[in-house]
mmCIF file of C-alpha atoms in Angstrom:
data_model
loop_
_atom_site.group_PDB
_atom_site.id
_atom_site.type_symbol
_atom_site.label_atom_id
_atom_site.label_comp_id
_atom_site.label_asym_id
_atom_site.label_seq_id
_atom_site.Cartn_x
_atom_site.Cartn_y
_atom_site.Cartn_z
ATOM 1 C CA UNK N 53 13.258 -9.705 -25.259
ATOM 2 C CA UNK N 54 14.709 -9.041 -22.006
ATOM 3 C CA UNK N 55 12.905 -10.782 -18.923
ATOM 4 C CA UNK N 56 12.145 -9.234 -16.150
ATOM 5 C CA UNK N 57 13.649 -12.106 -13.681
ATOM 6 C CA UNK N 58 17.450 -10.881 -15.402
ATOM 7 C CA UNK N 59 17.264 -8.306 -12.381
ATOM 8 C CA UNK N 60 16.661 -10.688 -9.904
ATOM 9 C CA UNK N 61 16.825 -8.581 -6.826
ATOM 10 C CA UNK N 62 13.712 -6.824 -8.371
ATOM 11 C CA UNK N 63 12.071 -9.828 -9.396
ATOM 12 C CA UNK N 64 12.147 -11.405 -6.054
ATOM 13 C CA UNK N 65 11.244 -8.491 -4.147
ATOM 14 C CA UNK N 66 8.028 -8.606 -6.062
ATOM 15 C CA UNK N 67 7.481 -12.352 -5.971
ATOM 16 C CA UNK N 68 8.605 -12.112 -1.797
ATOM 17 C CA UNK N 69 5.897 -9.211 -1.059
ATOM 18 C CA UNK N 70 2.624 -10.870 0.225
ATOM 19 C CA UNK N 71 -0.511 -9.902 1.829
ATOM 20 C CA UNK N 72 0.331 -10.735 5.350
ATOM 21 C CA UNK N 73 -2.558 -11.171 7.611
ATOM 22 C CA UNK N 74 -0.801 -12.658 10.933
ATOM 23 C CA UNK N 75 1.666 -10.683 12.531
ATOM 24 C CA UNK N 76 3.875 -11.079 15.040
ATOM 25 C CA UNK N 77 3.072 -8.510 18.559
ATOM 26 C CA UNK N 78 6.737 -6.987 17.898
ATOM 27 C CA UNK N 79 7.415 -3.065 17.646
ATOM 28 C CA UNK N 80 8.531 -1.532 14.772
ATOM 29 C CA UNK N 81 10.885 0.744 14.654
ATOM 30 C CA UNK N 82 10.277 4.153 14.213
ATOM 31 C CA UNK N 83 13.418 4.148 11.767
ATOM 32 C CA UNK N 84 11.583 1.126 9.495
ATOM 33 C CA UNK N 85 8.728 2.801 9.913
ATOM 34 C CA UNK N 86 10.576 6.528 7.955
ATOM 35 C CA UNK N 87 11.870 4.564 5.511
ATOM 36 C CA UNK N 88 8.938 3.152 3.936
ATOM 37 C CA UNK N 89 7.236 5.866 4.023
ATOM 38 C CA UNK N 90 10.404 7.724 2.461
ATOM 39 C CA UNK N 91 10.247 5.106 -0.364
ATOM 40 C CA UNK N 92 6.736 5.964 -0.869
ATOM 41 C CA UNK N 93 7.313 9.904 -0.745
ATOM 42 C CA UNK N 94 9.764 8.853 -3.683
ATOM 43 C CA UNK N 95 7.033 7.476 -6.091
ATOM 44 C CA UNK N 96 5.757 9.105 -9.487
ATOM 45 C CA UNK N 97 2.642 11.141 -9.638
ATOM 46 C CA UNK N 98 1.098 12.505 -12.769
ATOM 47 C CA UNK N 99 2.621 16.262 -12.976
ATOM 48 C CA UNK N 100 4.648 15.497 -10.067
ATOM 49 C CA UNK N 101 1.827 16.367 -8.172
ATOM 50 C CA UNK N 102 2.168 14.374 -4.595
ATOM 51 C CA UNK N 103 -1.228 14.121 -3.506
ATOM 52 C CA UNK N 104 -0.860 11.827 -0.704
ATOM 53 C CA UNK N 105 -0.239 11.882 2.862
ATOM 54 C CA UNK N 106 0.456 8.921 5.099
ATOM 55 C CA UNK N 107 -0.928 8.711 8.692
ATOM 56 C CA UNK N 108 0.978 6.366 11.288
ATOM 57 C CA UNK N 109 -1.604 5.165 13.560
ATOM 58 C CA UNK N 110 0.972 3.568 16.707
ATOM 59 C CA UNK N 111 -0.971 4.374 19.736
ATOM 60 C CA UNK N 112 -3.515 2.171 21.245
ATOM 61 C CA UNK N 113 -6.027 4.824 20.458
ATOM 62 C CA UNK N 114 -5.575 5.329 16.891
ATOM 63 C CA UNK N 115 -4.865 1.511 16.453
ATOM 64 C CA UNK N 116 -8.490 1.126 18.196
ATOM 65 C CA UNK N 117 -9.600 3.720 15.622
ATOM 66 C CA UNK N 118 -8.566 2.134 12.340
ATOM 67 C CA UNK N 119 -9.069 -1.288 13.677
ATOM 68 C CA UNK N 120 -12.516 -0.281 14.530
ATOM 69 C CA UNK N 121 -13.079 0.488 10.857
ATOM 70 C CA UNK N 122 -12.451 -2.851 9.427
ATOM 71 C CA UNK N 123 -13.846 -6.021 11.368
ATOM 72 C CA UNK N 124 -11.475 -8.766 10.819
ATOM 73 C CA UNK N 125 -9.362 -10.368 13.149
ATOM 74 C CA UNK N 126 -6.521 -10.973 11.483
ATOM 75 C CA UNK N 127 -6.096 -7.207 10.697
ATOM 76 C CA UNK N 128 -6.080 -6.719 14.716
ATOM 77 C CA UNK N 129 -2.403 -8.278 14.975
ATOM 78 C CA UNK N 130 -0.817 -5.767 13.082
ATOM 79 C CA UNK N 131 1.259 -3.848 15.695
ATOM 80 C CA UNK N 132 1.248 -0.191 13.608
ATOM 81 C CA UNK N 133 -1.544 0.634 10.948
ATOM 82 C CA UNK N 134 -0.176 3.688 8.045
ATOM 83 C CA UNK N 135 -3.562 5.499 6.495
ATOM 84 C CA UNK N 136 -2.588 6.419 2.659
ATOM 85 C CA UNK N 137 -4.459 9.623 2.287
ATOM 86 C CA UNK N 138 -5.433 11.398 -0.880
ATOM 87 C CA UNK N 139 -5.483 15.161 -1.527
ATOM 88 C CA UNK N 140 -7.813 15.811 -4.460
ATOM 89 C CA UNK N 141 -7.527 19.044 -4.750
ATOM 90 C CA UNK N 142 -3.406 19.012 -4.933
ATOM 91 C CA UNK N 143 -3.811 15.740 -8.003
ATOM 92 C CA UNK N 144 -3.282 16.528 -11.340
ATOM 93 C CA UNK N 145 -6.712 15.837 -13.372
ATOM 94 C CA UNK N 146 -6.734 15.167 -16.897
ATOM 95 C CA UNK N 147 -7.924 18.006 -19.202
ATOM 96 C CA UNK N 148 -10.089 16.028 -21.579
ATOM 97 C CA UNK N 149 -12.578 14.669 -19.403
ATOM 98 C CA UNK N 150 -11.523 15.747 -15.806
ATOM 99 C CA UNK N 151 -10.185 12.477 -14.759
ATOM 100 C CA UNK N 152 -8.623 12.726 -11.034
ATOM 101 C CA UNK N 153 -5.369 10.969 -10.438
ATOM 102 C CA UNK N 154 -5.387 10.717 -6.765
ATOM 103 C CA UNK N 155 -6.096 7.176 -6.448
ATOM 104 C CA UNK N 156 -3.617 6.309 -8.924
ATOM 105 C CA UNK N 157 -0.588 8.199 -7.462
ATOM 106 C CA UNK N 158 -1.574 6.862 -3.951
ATOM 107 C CA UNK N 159 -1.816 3.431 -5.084
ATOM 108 C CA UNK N 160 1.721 3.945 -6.787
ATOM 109 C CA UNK N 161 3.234 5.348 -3.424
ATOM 110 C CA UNK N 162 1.215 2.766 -1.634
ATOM 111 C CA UNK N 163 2.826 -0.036 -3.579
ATOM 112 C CA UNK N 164 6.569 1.631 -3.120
ATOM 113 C CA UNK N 165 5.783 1.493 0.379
ATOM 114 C CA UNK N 166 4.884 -2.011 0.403
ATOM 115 C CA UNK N 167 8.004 -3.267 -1.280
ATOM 116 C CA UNK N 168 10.340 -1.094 0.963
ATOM 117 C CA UNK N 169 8.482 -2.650 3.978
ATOM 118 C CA UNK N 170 9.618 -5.984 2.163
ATOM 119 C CA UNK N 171 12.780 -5.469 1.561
ATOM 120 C CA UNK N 172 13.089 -4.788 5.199
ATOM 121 C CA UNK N 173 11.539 -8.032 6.912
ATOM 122 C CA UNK N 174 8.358 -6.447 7.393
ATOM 123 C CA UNK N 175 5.220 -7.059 5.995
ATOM 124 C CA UNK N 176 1.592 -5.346 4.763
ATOM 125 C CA UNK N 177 -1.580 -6.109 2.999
ATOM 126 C CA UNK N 178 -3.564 -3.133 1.722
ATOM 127 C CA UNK N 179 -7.219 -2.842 2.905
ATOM 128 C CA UNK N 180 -9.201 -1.125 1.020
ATOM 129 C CA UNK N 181 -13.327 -2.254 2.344
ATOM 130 C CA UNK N 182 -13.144 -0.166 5.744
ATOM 131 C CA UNK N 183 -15.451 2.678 6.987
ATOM 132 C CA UNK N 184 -13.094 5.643 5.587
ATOM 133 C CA UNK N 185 -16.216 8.315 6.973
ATOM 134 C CA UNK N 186 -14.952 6.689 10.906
ATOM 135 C CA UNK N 187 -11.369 7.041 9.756
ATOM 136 C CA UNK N 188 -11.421 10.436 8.844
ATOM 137 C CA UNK N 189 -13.647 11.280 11.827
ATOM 138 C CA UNK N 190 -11.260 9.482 14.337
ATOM 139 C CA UNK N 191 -8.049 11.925 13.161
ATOM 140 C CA UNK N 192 -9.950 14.602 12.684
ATOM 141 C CA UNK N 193 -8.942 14.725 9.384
ATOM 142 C CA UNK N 194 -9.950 17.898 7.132
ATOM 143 C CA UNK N 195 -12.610 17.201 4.212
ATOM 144 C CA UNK N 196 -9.970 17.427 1.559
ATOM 145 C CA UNK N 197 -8.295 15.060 2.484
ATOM 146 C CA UNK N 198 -9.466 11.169 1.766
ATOM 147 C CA UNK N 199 -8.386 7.972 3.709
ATOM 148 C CA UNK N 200 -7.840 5.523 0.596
ATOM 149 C CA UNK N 201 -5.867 2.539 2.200
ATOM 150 C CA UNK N 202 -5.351 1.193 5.015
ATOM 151 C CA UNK N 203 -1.760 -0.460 5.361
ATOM 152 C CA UNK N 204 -1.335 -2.969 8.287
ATOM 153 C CA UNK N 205 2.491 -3.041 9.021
ATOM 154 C CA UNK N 206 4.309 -5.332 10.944
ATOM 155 C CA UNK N 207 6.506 -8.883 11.215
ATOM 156 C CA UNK N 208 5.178 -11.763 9.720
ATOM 157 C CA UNK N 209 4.274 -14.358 12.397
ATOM 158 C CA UNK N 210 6.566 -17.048 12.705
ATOM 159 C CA UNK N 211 4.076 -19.716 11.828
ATOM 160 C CA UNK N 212 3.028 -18.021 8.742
ATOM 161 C CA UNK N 213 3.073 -19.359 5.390
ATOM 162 C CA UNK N 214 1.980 -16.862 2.935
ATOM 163 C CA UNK N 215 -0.490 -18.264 0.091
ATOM 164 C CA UNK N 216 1.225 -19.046 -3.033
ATOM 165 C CA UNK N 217 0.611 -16.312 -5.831
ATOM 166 C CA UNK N 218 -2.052 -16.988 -8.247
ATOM 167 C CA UNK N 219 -1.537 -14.861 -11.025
ATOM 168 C CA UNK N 220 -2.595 -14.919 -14.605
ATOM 169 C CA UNK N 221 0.264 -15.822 -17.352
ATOM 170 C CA UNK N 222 1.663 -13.402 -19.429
ATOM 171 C CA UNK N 223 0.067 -14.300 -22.670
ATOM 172 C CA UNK N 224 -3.229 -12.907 -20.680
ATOM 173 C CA UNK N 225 -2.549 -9.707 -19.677
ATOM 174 C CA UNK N 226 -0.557 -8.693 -22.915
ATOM 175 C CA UNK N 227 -1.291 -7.185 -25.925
ATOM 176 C CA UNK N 228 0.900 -5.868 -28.894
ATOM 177 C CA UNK N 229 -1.164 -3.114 -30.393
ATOM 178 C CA UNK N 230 -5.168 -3.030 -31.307
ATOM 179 C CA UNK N 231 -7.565 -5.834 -29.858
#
């Protein structure tokens, strides 16, 4: 069997991505900030479908926005906020039982996002427990169209040392055919 740590540049990008909650003050580039997003724009969806649109929340009143939707300190450092929206009525649903992929394919484009930002330096944590009613209320955002994440974005603080991963082995998470 071939292992996934035999394409190591993979392997440590996903061992190197963390849930950063301390950021350094710094900009971020508007040109950091295309590419993520870019590597998210390039992620699967079911049907090819795309449901997703990403908001970029730089200002101080759209920071005070999304900040104001999820009390924590820690997510107040984050110099730029991106809002992973979902467009349910673009998503592919599943004929059998109706099953909406929206929140899938976002999560997939979220994740591609969060690796780019990664492999660039930068760092994110998705946030999922905020008040997505005041985020969609504070762009003005249509009622198709569903704030799923929230994506703080920014450079780790210098002091920073992210938590080591605590993740189940493999032997618990696999199976080879029935139960």
């Amino acid at each position: 069997m071939m292992r996934l740590d035999t394409y190591p540049r993979f392997y440590s990008l996903s061992e190197d991505r963390f849930s950063c909650r301390s950021f350094k003050p710094d900009e971020v580039e508007p040109s950091l900030l295309l590419s993520v997003i870019d590597a998210a724009r390039l992620a699967p969806s079911a049907c090819n479908r795309q449901p997703w649109l990403f908001v970029v929340a730089d200002t101080p009143e759209l920071r005070q926005a999304v900040a104001s939707s999820y009390h924590r300190d820690w997510f107040k450092t984050a110099p730029v906020y991106i809002v992973a929206c979902g467009l349910h009525s673009e998503a592919w649903h599943r004929q059998s039982d109706g099953k909406d992929h929206t929140d899938i394919d976002v999560a997939i484009a979220v994740e591609h996002l969060c690796l780019a930002a990664t492999s660039l330096g930068l760092a994110t944590c998705w946030v999922c427990n905020f008040d997505a009613a005041a985020v969609a209320e504070a762009f003005n955002m249509p009622a198709d169209v569903e704030p799923i994440a929230l994506i703080p974005l920014g450079y780790p603080a210098d002091d920073l040392t992210p938590t080591p991963k605590k993740r189940k082995n493999l032997t618990e998470i696999l199976r080879w055919g029935k139960f």
